[in-house]
Amino acid sequence: MPFSHRFTLTQYLIEQRRRFPNARGDFNALVLDVALACKAIAGAVAYGELGGVLGNHDAQGSDSVNVQGETQKKLDVLSNQYFTRLNEWGGHLAGMASEELEHPFQIPNHQPRGKYLLVFDPLDGSSNIDVNMTVGSIFSILRAPKEVLETGRDVVEADFFQPGTTQVAAGYALYGPTTMLVLTVGNGVAGFTLDPNLGEFMLTHRDIQVPVDTHEFAINASNSRFWEAPVKRYVDECLAGKTGPRSKDFNMRWIASMVAEAHRILMRGGVFLYPRDTKDAAKPGRLRLLYEANPIGMVMEQAGARASTGEKPVLNVQPTALHQRIGLVFGSKNEVERIERYHTEPARSEMINPLFAERSLFRD
Ligand code: F6P
């Protein structure tokens, strides 16, 4: 199809603005600045070794470590700079928060401030960078608290402690075989593919819907000994296949890049689990609430899927820390609801046939 027959991201936003009061002029400009940061990152990712961007970030002779205690890749640091530099000047933001920054990013004093907050993981799945596998950026747009707008004060961490239900927009960019931007402004989910010649995101996937049933699940099975009983039960039943209680065979996938798993699930269904586990008492889950679980959760819910802590909708969780971790389960609605049900039903030992327990691969 010639490009002139497709909507650009700008045209899509203008169309949304006509129909929905949420998407106004400065909001559109903010989304376009975020998209520009994603295009810049896509460019850097595409050059890989040629661009000298692979490997760990060197901070004065040694590897640098972010607030999560994770070694930063060069591309983590570069992607964070693209996000902050391309979004600090537009006058749409009161502040930003990033996976790579311990504290909120303040809009410089010489720049105008606006009414939104931008929260992002500039490069998710960064363990995949050096092996040329898919990575992505995840973002969430919130409204700045009224008091910040009235006083013009600097933002503080607590300003970002808003449940996922209050997000104005959310999405991600995926740097895979093609670069895609997936966006929700609270009116369904749209997918845009970057036309490398034009440098424009073109609308290629309108009103994405996740199938409610699936035979694919994604989980890091090496953590099975740390899982709680409802998760073990769910995975055991999937692995038991046709002869187990689910009476159908399942496939398992694990890319170790949550944004890539989310995209696969958005395109063809599936369920993703990084549940709360007992691996490290200081970490109730692996993924971060504000810039991973909430934006992906909003995209999923807007596409007819479900996003949960395992027990309740993740978007209802009241955040208490900027880099808070949480158990996350999302994807095809019927599977996520089943997992939630397993968390409320009586213990597994009272439920299942002992013969099936004998066959379990992930049995204690
Ligand atoms: O940000 C966390 C992340 O990189 C996710 O993208 C991914 O799903 C997960 O970590 C991979 O975890 P693991 O190393 O346990 O496979």
mmCIF file of C-alpha atoms and ligand atoms in Angstrom:
data_model
loop_
_atom_site.group_PDB
_atom_site.id
_atom_site.type_symbol
_atom_site.label_atom_id
_atom_site.label_comp_id
_atom_site.label_asym_id
_atom_site.label_seq_id
_atom_site.Cartn_x
_atom_site.Cartn_y
_atom_site.Cartn_z
ATOM 1 C CA MET A 1 0.000 0.000 0.000
ATOM 2 C CA PRO A 2 1.509 3.412 -0.915
ATOM 3 C CA PHE A 3 2.382 5.444 2.166
ATOM 4 C CA SER A 4 -0.060 8.187 1.168
ATOM 5 C CA HIS A 5 -2.922 5.784 1.907
ATOM 6 C CA ARG A 6 -1.777 5.234 5.448
ATOM 7 C CA PHE A 7 -2.193 7.454 8.489
ATOM 8 C CA THR A 8 0.957 8.817 10.112
ATOM 9 C CA LEU A 9 1.213 8.927 13.904
ATOM 10 C CA THR A 10 0.520 12.680 13.708
ATOM 11 C CA GLN A 11 -2.651 12.132 11.677
ATOM 12 C CA TYR A 12 -3.780 9.429 14.087
ATOM 13 C CA LEU A 13 -3.287 11.776 17.055
ATOM 14 C CA ILE A 14 -5.203 14.562 15.335
ATOM 15 C CA GLU A 15 -8.030 12.128 14.583
ATOM 16 C CA GLN A 16 -8.092 11.092 18.263
ATOM 17 C CA ARG A 17 -8.102 14.739 19.305
ATOM 18 C CA ARG A 18 -11.218 15.378 17.249
ATOM 19 C CA ARG A 19 -13.018 12.488 18.896
ATOM 20 C CA PHE A 20 -11.623 12.482 22.428
ATOM 21 C CA PRO A 21 -10.961 15.420 24.733
ATOM 22 C CA ASN A 22 -7.979 13.594 26.312
ATOM 23 C CA ALA A 23 -5.814 14.040 23.278
ATOM 24 C CA ARG A 24 -5.277 17.793 22.975
ATOM 25 C CA GLY A 25 -2.566 19.780 21.193
ATOM 26 C CA ASP A 26 0.193 19.784 23.827
ATOM 27 C CA PHE A 27 -0.494 16.138 24.574
ATOM 28 C CA ASN A 28 -0.038 15.303 20.877
ATOM 29 C CA ALA A 29 3.240 17.211 20.798
ATOM 30 C CA LEU A 30 4.421 15.259 23.860
ATOM 31 C CA VAL A 31 3.626 11.920 22.215
ATOM 32 C CA LEU A 32 5.511 13.035 19.098
ATOM 33 C CA ASP A 33 8.554 13.960 21.218
ATOM 34 C CA VAL A 34 8.421 10.506 22.842
ATOM 35 C CA ALA A 35 8.169 8.960 19.363
ATOM 36 C CA LEU A 36 11.196 11.001 18.266
ATOM 37 C CA ALA A 37 13.217 9.630 21.195
ATOM 38 C CA CYS A 38 12.186 6.124 20.135
ATOM 39 C CA LYS A 39 13.281 6.787 16.546
ATOM 40 C CA ALA A 40 16.656 8.036 17.798
ATOM 41 C CA ILE A 41 17.067 4.886 19.917
ATOM 42 C CA ALA A 42 16.001 2.696 16.978
ATOM 43 C CA GLY A 43 18.766 4.332 14.935
ATOM 44 C CA ALA A 44 21.401 3.683 17.602
ATOM 45 C CA VAL A 45 20.238 0.076 18.091
ATOM 46 C CA ALA A 46 20.362 -0.527 14.325
ATOM 47 C CA TYR A 47 24.036 0.475 14.115
ATOM 48 C CA GLY A 48 25.004 -1.944 16.901
ATOM 49 C CA GLU A 49 28.714 -2.705 16.922
ATOM 50 C CA LEU A 50 29.272 -0.348 13.961
ATOM 51 C CA GLY A 51 28.057 2.544 16.087
ATOM 52 C CA GLY A 52 30.218 1.520 19.060
ATOM 53 C CA VAL A 53 27.127 1.284 21.265
ATOM 54 C CA LEU A 54 27.355 -2.329 22.453
ATOM 55 C CA GLY A 55 28.780 -3.458 25.795
ATOM 56 C CA ASN A 56 28.695 -2.050 29.280
ATOM 57 C CA HIS A 57 28.717 1.643 30.100
ATOM 58 C CA ASP A 58 32.078 2.667 31.444
ATOM 59 C CA ALA A 59 31.903 5.088 34.366
ATOM 60 C CA GLN A 60 35.444 6.228 35.119
ATOM 61 C CA GLY A 61 37.160 2.942 34.463
ATOM 62 C CA SER A 62 34.530 0.550 35.827
ATOM 63 C CA ASP A 63 31.071 -0.704 34.891
ATOM 64 C CA SER A 64 28.295 1.607 36.110
ATOM 65 C CA VAL A 65 25.364 0.236 38.065
ATOM 66 C CA ASN A 66 21.866 1.753 38.135
ATOM 67 C CA VAL A 67 19.564 2.198 41.138
ATOM 68 C CA GLN A 68 18.289 -1.366 40.607
ATOM 69 C CA GLY A 69 21.806 -2.722 41.131
ATOM 70 C CA GLU A 70 21.960 -3.726 37.440
ATOM 71 C CA THR A 71 25.033 -3.132 35.291
ATOM 72 C CA GLN A 72 24.201 -0.390 32.802
ATOM 73 C CA LYS A 73 24.757 -1.006 29.107
ATOM 74 C CA LYS A 74 26.030 1.825 26.905
ATOM 75 C CA LEU A 75 22.656 1.758 25.158
ATOM 76 C CA ASP A 76 20.790 2.038 28.485
ATOM 77 C CA VAL A 77 22.599 5.297 29.192
ATOM 78 C CA LEU A 78 22.274 6.615 25.636
ATOM 79 C CA SER A 79 18.564 5.761 25.459
ATOM 80 C CA ASN A 80 17.970 7.531 28.757
ATOM 81 C CA GLN A 81 19.706 10.626 27.363
ATOM 82 C CA TYR A 82 17.574 10.571 24.214
ATOM 83 C CA PHE A 83 14.411 10.397 26.324
ATOM 84 C CA THR A 84 15.387 13.200 28.687
ATOM 85 C CA ARG A 85 16.940 15.533 26.079
ATOM 86 C CA LEU A 86 14.127 15.222 23.562
ATOM 87 C CA ASN A 87 11.414 15.700 26.177
ATOM 88 C CA GLU A 88 12.842 18.358 28.516
ATOM 89 C CA TRP A 89 12.406 21.344 26.243
ATOM 90 C CA GLY A 90 8.879 21.085 24.790
ATOM 91 C CA GLY A 91 6.990 22.708 27.676
ATOM 92 C CA HIS A 92 4.634 19.736 28.072
ATOM 93 C CA LEU A 93 6.205 18.138 31.152
ATOM 94 C CA ALA A 94 6.438 18.962 34.833
ATOM 95 C CA GLY A 95 8.986 16.173 35.362
ATOM 96 C CA MET A 96 10.151 12.716 34.343
ATOM 97 C CA ALA A 97 11.116 9.453 36.041
ATOM 98 C CA SER A 98 13.262 6.755 34.496
ATOM 99 C CA GLU A 99 14.419 3.264 35.340
ATOM 100 C CA GLU A 100 17.957 4.552 34.927
ATOM 101 C CA LEU A 101 17.653 7.503 37.344
ATOM 102 C CA GLU A 102 17.399 7.114 41.098
ATOM 103 C CA HIS A 103 15.417 10.337 41.551
ATOM 104 C CA PRO A 104 12.931 12.249 39.372
ATOM 105 C CA PHE A 105 14.392 14.243 36.478
ATOM 106 C CA GLN A 106 13.728 17.968 36.861
ATOM 107 C CA ILE A 107 12.849 20.076 33.834
ATOM 108 C CA PRO A 108 15.748 22.596 33.634
ATOM 109 C CA ASN A 109 14.867 26.049 34.992
ATOM 110 C CA HIS A 110 15.400 27.744 31.631
ATOM 111 C CA GLN A 111 12.809 25.487 29.971
ATOM 112 C CA PRO A 112 9.022 25.900 30.188
ATOM 113 C CA ARG A 113 7.104 23.389 32.320
ATOM 114 C CA GLY A 114 3.829 21.667 31.474
ATOM 115 C CA LYS A 115 1.071 19.603 32.988
ATOM 116 C CA TYR A 116 2.193 16.016 32.340
ATOM 117 C CA LEU A 117 4.638 13.574 33.905
ATOM 118 C CA LEU A 118 6.571 11.133 31.730
ATOM 119 C CA VAL A 119 7.716 7.814 33.211
ATOM 120 C CA PHE A 120 9.815 5.409 31.165
ATOM 121 C CA ASP A 121 12.084 2.435 30.881
ATOM 122 C CA PRO A 122 14.344 3.702 28.090
ATOM 123 C CA LEU A 123 15.580 0.233 27.086
ATOM 124 C CA ASP A 124 13.786 -2.842 28.351
ATOM 125 C CA GLY A 125 15.335 -6.297 27.971
ATOM 126 C CA SER A 126 18.834 -4.832 27.763
ATOM 127 C CA SER A 127 20.468 -8.225 28.457
ATOM 128 C CA ASN A 128 19.526 -8.889 24.809
ATOM 129 C CA ILE A 129 21.392 -5.934 23.317
ATOM 130 C CA ASP A 130 24.792 -7.513 22.885
ATOM 131 C CA VAL A 131 23.318 -10.632 21.255
ATOM 132 C CA ASN A 132 21.226 -8.659 18.722
ATOM 133 C CA MET A 133 17.822 -9.689 20.024
ATOM 134 C CA THR A 134 14.708 -7.553 20.333
ATOM 135 C CA VAL A 135 14.615 -4.775 22.925
ATOM 136 C CA GLY A 136 12.232 -1.863 23.407
ATOM 137 C CA SER A 137 11.303 1.320 25.291
ATOM 138 C CA ILE A 138 8.235 1.559 27.548
ATOM 139 C CA PHE A 139 6.497 4.807 28.535
ATOM 140 C CA SER A 140 3.607 6.069 30.627
ATOM 141 C CA ILE A 141 2.079 9.555 30.673
ATOM 142 C CA LEU A 142 0.441 10.830 33.875
ATOM 143 C CA ARG A 143 -1.047 14.181 34.868
ATOM 144 C CA ALA A 144 1.087 16.222 37.244
ATOM 145 C CA PRO A 145 -0.650 16.851 40.595
ATOM 146 C CA LYS A 146 -2.608 20.118 40.755
ATOM 147 C CA GLU A 147 -0.306 21.521 43.400
ATOM 148 C CA VAL A 148 2.731 21.115 41.113
ATOM 149 C CA LEU A 149 0.918 23.081 38.407
ATOM 150 C CA GLU A 150 -0.224 25.795 40.810
ATOM 151 C CA THR A 151 3.126 26.323 42.547
ATOM 152 C CA GLY A 152 5.491 25.408 39.695
ATOM 153 C CA ARG A 153 7.649 23.580 42.255
ATOM 154 C CA ASP A 154 10.084 20.792 41.337
ATOM 155 C CA VAL A 155 8.535 17.339 41.223
ATOM 156 C CA VAL A 156 9.153 14.868 44.046
ATOM 157 C CA GLU A 157 8.884 11.082 44.027
ATOM 158 C CA ALA A 158 5.405 11.079 45.583
ATOM 159 C CA ASP A 159 4.021 13.046 42.604
ATOM 160 C CA PHE A 160 4.485 9.877 40.535
ATOM 161 C CA PHE A 161 2.681 7.595 43.020
ATOM 162 C CA GLN A 162 -0.491 7.348 40.922
ATOM 163 C CA PRO A 163 -2.284 4.060 40.222
ATOM 164 C CA GLY A 164 -2.157 2.775 36.638
ATOM 165 C CA THR A 165 -5.833 3.595 36.142
ATOM 166 C CA THR A 166 -4.911 7.311 36.066
ATOM 167 C CA GLN A 167 -2.527 6.997 33.100
ATOM 168 C CA VAL A 168 -3.466 9.359 30.277
ATOM 169 C CA ALA A 169 -1.559 7.320 27.723
ATOM 170 C CA ALA A 170 0.949 4.504 27.591
ATOM 171 C CA GLY A 171 2.844 2.457 25.076
ATOM 172 C CA TYR A 172 6.110 1.068 23.927
ATOM 173 C CA ALA A 173 8.506 1.001 21.001
ATOM 174 C CA LEU A 174 9.925 -2.284 19.821
ATOM 175 C CA TYR A 175 13.315 -2.439 18.098
ATOM 176 C CA GLY A 176 12.920 -5.734 16.255
ATOM 177 C CA PRO A 177 13.071 -6.740 12.597
ATOM 178 C CA THR A 178 10.939 -3.627 12.112
ATOM 179 C CA THR A 179 10.647 -0.763 14.587
ATOM 180 C CA MET A 180 7.122 -0.397 15.911
ATOM 181 C CA LEU A 181 5.370 2.028 18.206
ATOM 182 C CA VAL A 182 2.329 0.738 20.094
ATOM 183 C CA LEU A 183 0.167 3.383 21.721
ATOM 184 C CA THR A 184 -2.994 3.760 23.745
ATOM 185 C CA VAL A 185 -4.531 7.130 24.584
ATOM 186 C CA GLY A 186 -7.358 5.376 26.423
ATOM 187 C CA ASN A 187 -9.332 4.504 23.309
ATOM 188 C CA GLY A 188 -8.070 1.090 22.227
ATOM 189 C CA VAL A 189 -4.580 0.260 21.023
ATOM 190 C CA ALA A 190 -2.926 1.199 17.737
ATOM 191 C CA GLY A 191 0.338 -0.056 16.251
ATOM 192 C CA PHE A 192 2.618 1.975 13.982
ATOM 193 C CA THR A 193 5.512 0.684 11.897
ATOM 194 C CA LEU A 194 8.503 2.943 11.278
ATOM 195 C CA ASP A 195 8.978 3.616 7.576
ATOM 196 C CA PRO A 196 12.798 3.820 7.462
ATOM 197 C CA ASN A 197 12.796 5.951 4.307
ATOM 198 C CA LEU A 198 10.311 8.531 5.546
ATOM 199 C CA GLY A 199 11.370 8.345 9.191
ATOM 200 C CA GLU A 200 7.664 8.302 10.091
ATOM 201 C CA PHE A 201 5.610 5.935 12.205
ATOM 202 C CA MET A 202 2.765 4.750 9.930
ATOM 203 C CA LEU A 203 -0.467 3.298 11.276
ATOM 204 C CA THR A 204 -0.357 -0.409 10.410
ATOM 205 C CA HIS A 205 -2.385 -2.024 13.206
ATOM 206 C CA ARG A 206 -5.660 -0.335 14.128
ATOM 207 C CA ASP A 207 -7.701 -1.391 17.165
ATOM 208 C CA ILE A 208 -5.553 -4.340 18.255
ATOM 209 C CA GLN A 209 -7.433 -7.046 20.187
ATOM 210 C CA VAL A 210 -5.787 -9.861 22.160
ATOM 211 C CA PRO A 211 -7.516 -13.260 21.760
ATOM 212 C CA VAL A 212 -9.120 -14.274 25.051
ATOM 213 C CA ASP A 213 -7.829 -17.866 24.857
ATOM 214 C CA THR A 214 -4.345 -19.151 24.130
ATOM 215 C CA HIS A 215 -2.070 -22.174 24.205
ATOM 216 C CA GLU A 216 1.145 -20.175 24.778
ATOM 217 C CA PHE A 217 2.683 -19.131 28.070
ATOM 218 C CA ALA A 218 5.913 -17.327 28.955
ATOM 219 C CA ILE A 219 7.740 -17.659 32.264
ATOM 220 C CA ASN A 220 11.346 -17.991 33.413
ATOM 221 C CA ALA A 221 11.103 -21.638 34.479
ATOM 222 C CA SER A 222 14.508 -21.574 36.166
ATOM 223 C CA ASN A 223 12.750 -19.786 39.047
ATOM 224 C CA SER A 224 10.231 -22.600 39.556
ATOM 225 C CA ARG A 225 11.559 -23.578 42.966
ATOM 226 C CA PHE A 226 10.748 -20.062 44.207
ATOM 227 C CA TRP A 227 7.186 -19.897 42.840
ATOM 228 C CA GLU A 228 4.111 -19.779 45.018
ATOM 229 C CA ALA A 229 1.670 -22.723 44.877
ATOM 230 C CA PRO A 230 -0.933 -21.147 42.504
ATOM 231 C CA VAL A 231 1.756 -20.379 39.893
ATOM 232 C CA LYS A 232 3.249 -23.887 40.185
ATOM 233 C CA ARG A 233 -0.206 -25.339 39.733
ATOM 234 C CA TYR A 234 -0.909 -23.225 36.650
ATOM 235 C CA VAL A 235 2.400 -24.102 34.954
ATOM 236 C CA ASP A 236 2.138 -27.797 35.902
ATOM 237 C CA GLU A 237 -1.282 -27.935 34.301
ATOM 238 C CA CYS A 238 0.016 -26.282 31.098
ATOM 239 C CA LEU A 239 2.932 -28.728 30.940
ATOM 240 C CA ALA A 240 0.643 -31.702 31.469
ATOM 241 C CA GLY A 241 -0.929 -30.840 28.112
ATOM 242 C CA LYS A 242 -3.650 -32.962 26.558
ATOM 243 C CA THR A 243 -3.534 -35.621 29.251
ATOM 244 C CA GLY A 244 -3.720 -33.097 32.123
ATOM 245 C CA PRO A 245 -6.633 -31.144 33.558
ATOM 246 C CA ARG A 246 -6.500 -28.529 30.738
ATOM 247 C CA SER A 247 -6.939 -31.222 28.044
ATOM 248 C CA LYS A 248 -4.809 -29.300 25.536
ATOM 249 C CA ASP A 249 -1.131 -28.906 24.713
ATOM 250 C CA PHE A 250 0.663 -25.635 25.479
ATOM 251 C CA ASN A 251 3.815 -24.050 24.038
ATOM 252 C CA MET A 252 6.311 -22.114 26.145
ATOM 253 C CA ARG A 253 8.276 -19.019 25.034
ATOM 254 C CA TRP A 254 10.857 -16.894 26.888
ATOM 255 C CA ILE A 255 12.718 -14.017 25.233
ATOM 256 C CA ALA A 256 13.847 -12.334 28.494
ATOM 257 C CA SER A 257 12.636 -9.021 27.074
ATOM 258 C CA MET A 258 9.261 -8.216 28.601
ATOM 259 C CA VAL A 259 8.392 -5.650 25.950
ATOM 260 C CA ALA A 260 8.983 -8.246 23.199
ATOM 261 C CA GLU A 261 6.853 -10.836 25.022
ATOM 262 C CA ALA A 262 4.127 -8.203 25.450
ATOM 263 C CA HIS A 263 4.171 -7.504 21.733
ATOM 264 C CA ARG A 264 3.918 -11.193 20.805
ATOM 265 C CA ILE A 265 0.962 -11.531 23.154
ATOM 266 C CA LEU A 266 -0.656 -8.400 21.738
ATOM 267 C CA MET A 267 -0.338 -9.800 18.223
ATOM 268 C CA ARG A 268 -1.431 -13.403 18.739
ATOM 269 C CA GLY A 269 -2.404 -13.983 22.372
ATOM 270 C CA GLY A 270 -0.596 -15.756 25.176
ATOM 271 C CA VAL A 271 0.095 -15.242 28.843
ATOM 272 C CA PHE A 272 3.208 -13.769 30.499
ATOM 273 C CA LEU A 273 4.120 -14.389 34.112
ATOM 274 C CA TYR A 274 6.869 -12.830 36.194
ATOM 275 C CA PRO A 275 5.140 -13.585 39.461
ATOM 276 C CA ARG A 276 5.972 -12.610 43.000
ATOM 277 C CA ASP A 277 8.281 -15.332 44.306
ATOM 278 C CA THR A 278 10.520 -16.174 47.248
ATOM 279 C CA LYS A 279 13.863 -15.754 45.462
ATOM 280 C CA ASP A 280 14.799 -12.546 47.245
ATOM 281 C CA ALA A 281 12.757 -11.332 50.211
ATOM 282 C CA ALA A 282 13.730 -7.731 49.388
ATOM 283 C CA LYS A 283 12.151 -7.988 45.898
ATOM 284 C CA PRO A 284 8.440 -8.817 45.725
ATOM 285 C CA GLY A 285 8.624 -9.505 41.985
ATOM 286 C CA ARG A 286 11.142 -8.675 39.262
ATOM 287 C CA LEU A 287 9.388 -6.019 37.217
ATOM 288 C CA ARG A 288 8.833 -2.402 38.122
ATOM 289 C CA LEU A 289 5.331 -1.064 38.692
ATOM 290 C CA LEU A 290 5.514 2.480 37.343
ATOM 291 C CA TYR A 291 7.402 2.072 34.087
ATOM 292 C CA GLU A 292 6.912 -1.591 33.197
ATOM 293 C CA ALA A 293 3.758 -3.098 34.745
ATOM 294 C CA ASN A 294 1.469 -0.051 34.507
ATOM 295 C CA PRO A 295 2.091 0.978 30.888
ATOM 296 C CA ILE A 296 2.037 -2.611 29.617
ATOM 297 C CA GLY A 297 -1.024 -3.189 31.825
ATOM 298 C CA MET A 298 -2.868 -0.250 30.252
ATOM 299 C CA VAL A 299 -2.005 -1.421 26.724
ATOM 300 C CA MET A 300 -3.213 -4.949 27.567
ATOM 301 C CA GLU A 301 -6.470 -3.829 29.172
ATOM 302 C CA GLN A 302 -7.172 -1.477 26.262
ATOM 303 C CA ALA A 303 -6.681 -4.419 23.877
ATOM 304 C CA GLY A 304 -9.204 -6.593 25.714
ATOM 305 C CA ALA A 305 -6.546 -8.560 27.625
ATOM 306 C CA ARG A 306 -5.970 -8.530 31.398
ATOM 307 C CA ALA A 307 -3.032 -7.405 33.558
ATOM 308 C CA SER A 308 -2.787 -8.564 37.138
ATOM 309 C CA THR A 309 -0.549 -8.957 40.139
ATOM 310 C CA GLY A 310 -1.769 -12.571 40.087
ATOM 311 C CA GLU A 311 -4.441 -11.597 42.595
ATOM 312 C CA LYS A 312 -5.936 -8.325 41.414
ATOM 313 C CA PRO A 313 -5.734 -5.832 38.523
ATOM 314 C CA VAL A 314 -2.264 -4.327 38.516
ATOM 315 C CA LEU A 315 -3.651 -0.949 37.434
ATOM 316 C CA ASN A 316 -5.436 -0.645 40.802
ATOM 317 C CA VAL A 317 -2.238 -0.898 42.853
ATOM 318 C CA GLN A 318 -1.366 2.277 44.765
ATOM 319 C CA PRO A 319 2.381 2.853 44.201
ATOM 320 C CA THR A 320 4.527 3.599 47.241
ATOM 321 C CA ALA A 321 7.990 3.923 45.694
ATOM 322 C CA LEU A 322 9.434 5.146 42.402
ATOM 323 C CA HIS A 323 11.240 1.902 41.613
ATOM 324 C CA GLN A 324 8.731 -0.418 43.299
ATOM 325 C CA ARG A 325 8.756 -4.022 42.071
ATOM 326 C CA ILE A 326 5.675 -6.143 41.662
ATOM 327 C CA GLY A 327 4.523 -9.590 40.513
ATOM 328 C CA LEU A 328 3.027 -9.314 37.030
ATOM 329 C CA VAL A 329 0.795 -11.580 34.967
ATOM 330 C CA PHE A 330 -0.765 -10.368 31.721
ATOM 331 C CA GLY A 331 -2.257 -11.550 28.479
ATOM 332 C CA SER A 332 -5.230 -13.522 27.205
ATOM 333 C CA LYS A 333 -8.121 -12.736 29.518
ATOM 334 C CA ASN A 334 -9.339 -16.246 30.303
ATOM 335 C CA GLU A 335 -5.839 -17.430 31.288
ATOM 336 C CA VAL A 336 -5.114 -14.448 33.538
ATOM 337 C CA GLU A 337 -8.505 -14.859 35.212
ATOM 338 C CA ARG A 338 -7.726 -18.555 35.738
ATOM 339 C CA ILE A 339 -4.418 -17.644 37.439
ATOM 340 C CA GLU A 340 -6.241 -15.131 39.665
ATOM 341 C CA ARG A 341 -8.765 -17.852 40.532
ATOM 342 C CA TYR A 342 -5.966 -20.230 41.518
ATOM 343 C CA HIS A 343 -4.751 -17.591 43.970
ATOM 344 C CA THR A 344 -8.104 -17.532 45.742
ATOM 345 C CA GLU A 345 -8.991 -21.243 45.615
ATOM 346 C CA PRO A 346 -8.013 -23.643 48.423
ATOM 347 C CA ALA A 347 -4.439 -24.969 48.457
ATOM 348 C CA ARG A 348 -3.358 -27.138 45.548
ATOM 349 C CA SER A 349 -2.947 -30.287 47.651
ATOM 350 C CA GLU A 350 -6.665 -30.195 48.433
ATOM 351 C CA MET A 351 -7.599 -29.675 44.787
ATOM 352 C CA ILE A 352 -5.674 -32.045 42.616
ATOM 353 C CA ASN A 353 -5.511 -35.668 41.814
ATOM 354 C CA PRO A 354 -2.349 -37.158 43.445
ATOM 355 C CA LEU A 355 -1.649 -39.142 40.254
ATOM 356 C CA PHE A 356 -1.264 -35.877 38.331
ATOM 357 C CA ALA A 357 1.004 -34.465 41.040
ATOM 358 C CA GLU A 358 3.361 -37.411 40.494
ATOM 359 C CA ARG A 359 3.820 -36.375 36.859
ATOM 360 C CA SER A 360 4.536 -32.730 37.653
ATOM 361 C CA LEU A 361 7.831 -31.385 36.301
ATOM 362 C CA PHE A 362 7.862 -28.461 38.699
ATOM 363 C CA ARG A 363 6.724 -30.408 41.748
ATOM 364 C CA ASP A 364 8.450 -29.628 45.065
HETATM 365 O O1 F6P B 1 13.414 -5.314 32.986
HETATM 366 C C1 F6P B 1 13.419 -6.570 33.315
HETATM 367 C C2 F6P B 1 13.649 -7.629 32.230
HETATM 368 O O2 F6P B 1 14.746 -7.370 31.395
HETATM 369 C C3 F6P B 1 12.407 -7.920 31.371
HETATM 370 O O3 F6P B 1 12.410 -7.255 30.151
HETATM 371 C C4 F6P B 1 12.478 -9.408 31.213
HETATM 372 O O4 F6P B 1 11.203 -9.992 31.073
HETATM 373 C C5 F6P B 1 13.144 -9.858 32.478
HETATM 374 O O5 F6P B 1 13.894 -8.779 32.978
HETATM 375 C C6 F6P B 1 14.066 -11.037 32.239
HETATM 376 O O6 F6P B 1 14.323 -11.623 33.432
HETATM 377 P P1 F6P B 1 15.220 -12.952 33.571
HETATM 378 O O7 F6P B 1 16.643 -12.469 33.564
HETATM 379 O O8 F6P B 1 14.799 -13.530 34.865
HETATM 380 O O9 F6P B 1 14.926 -13.834 32.415
#
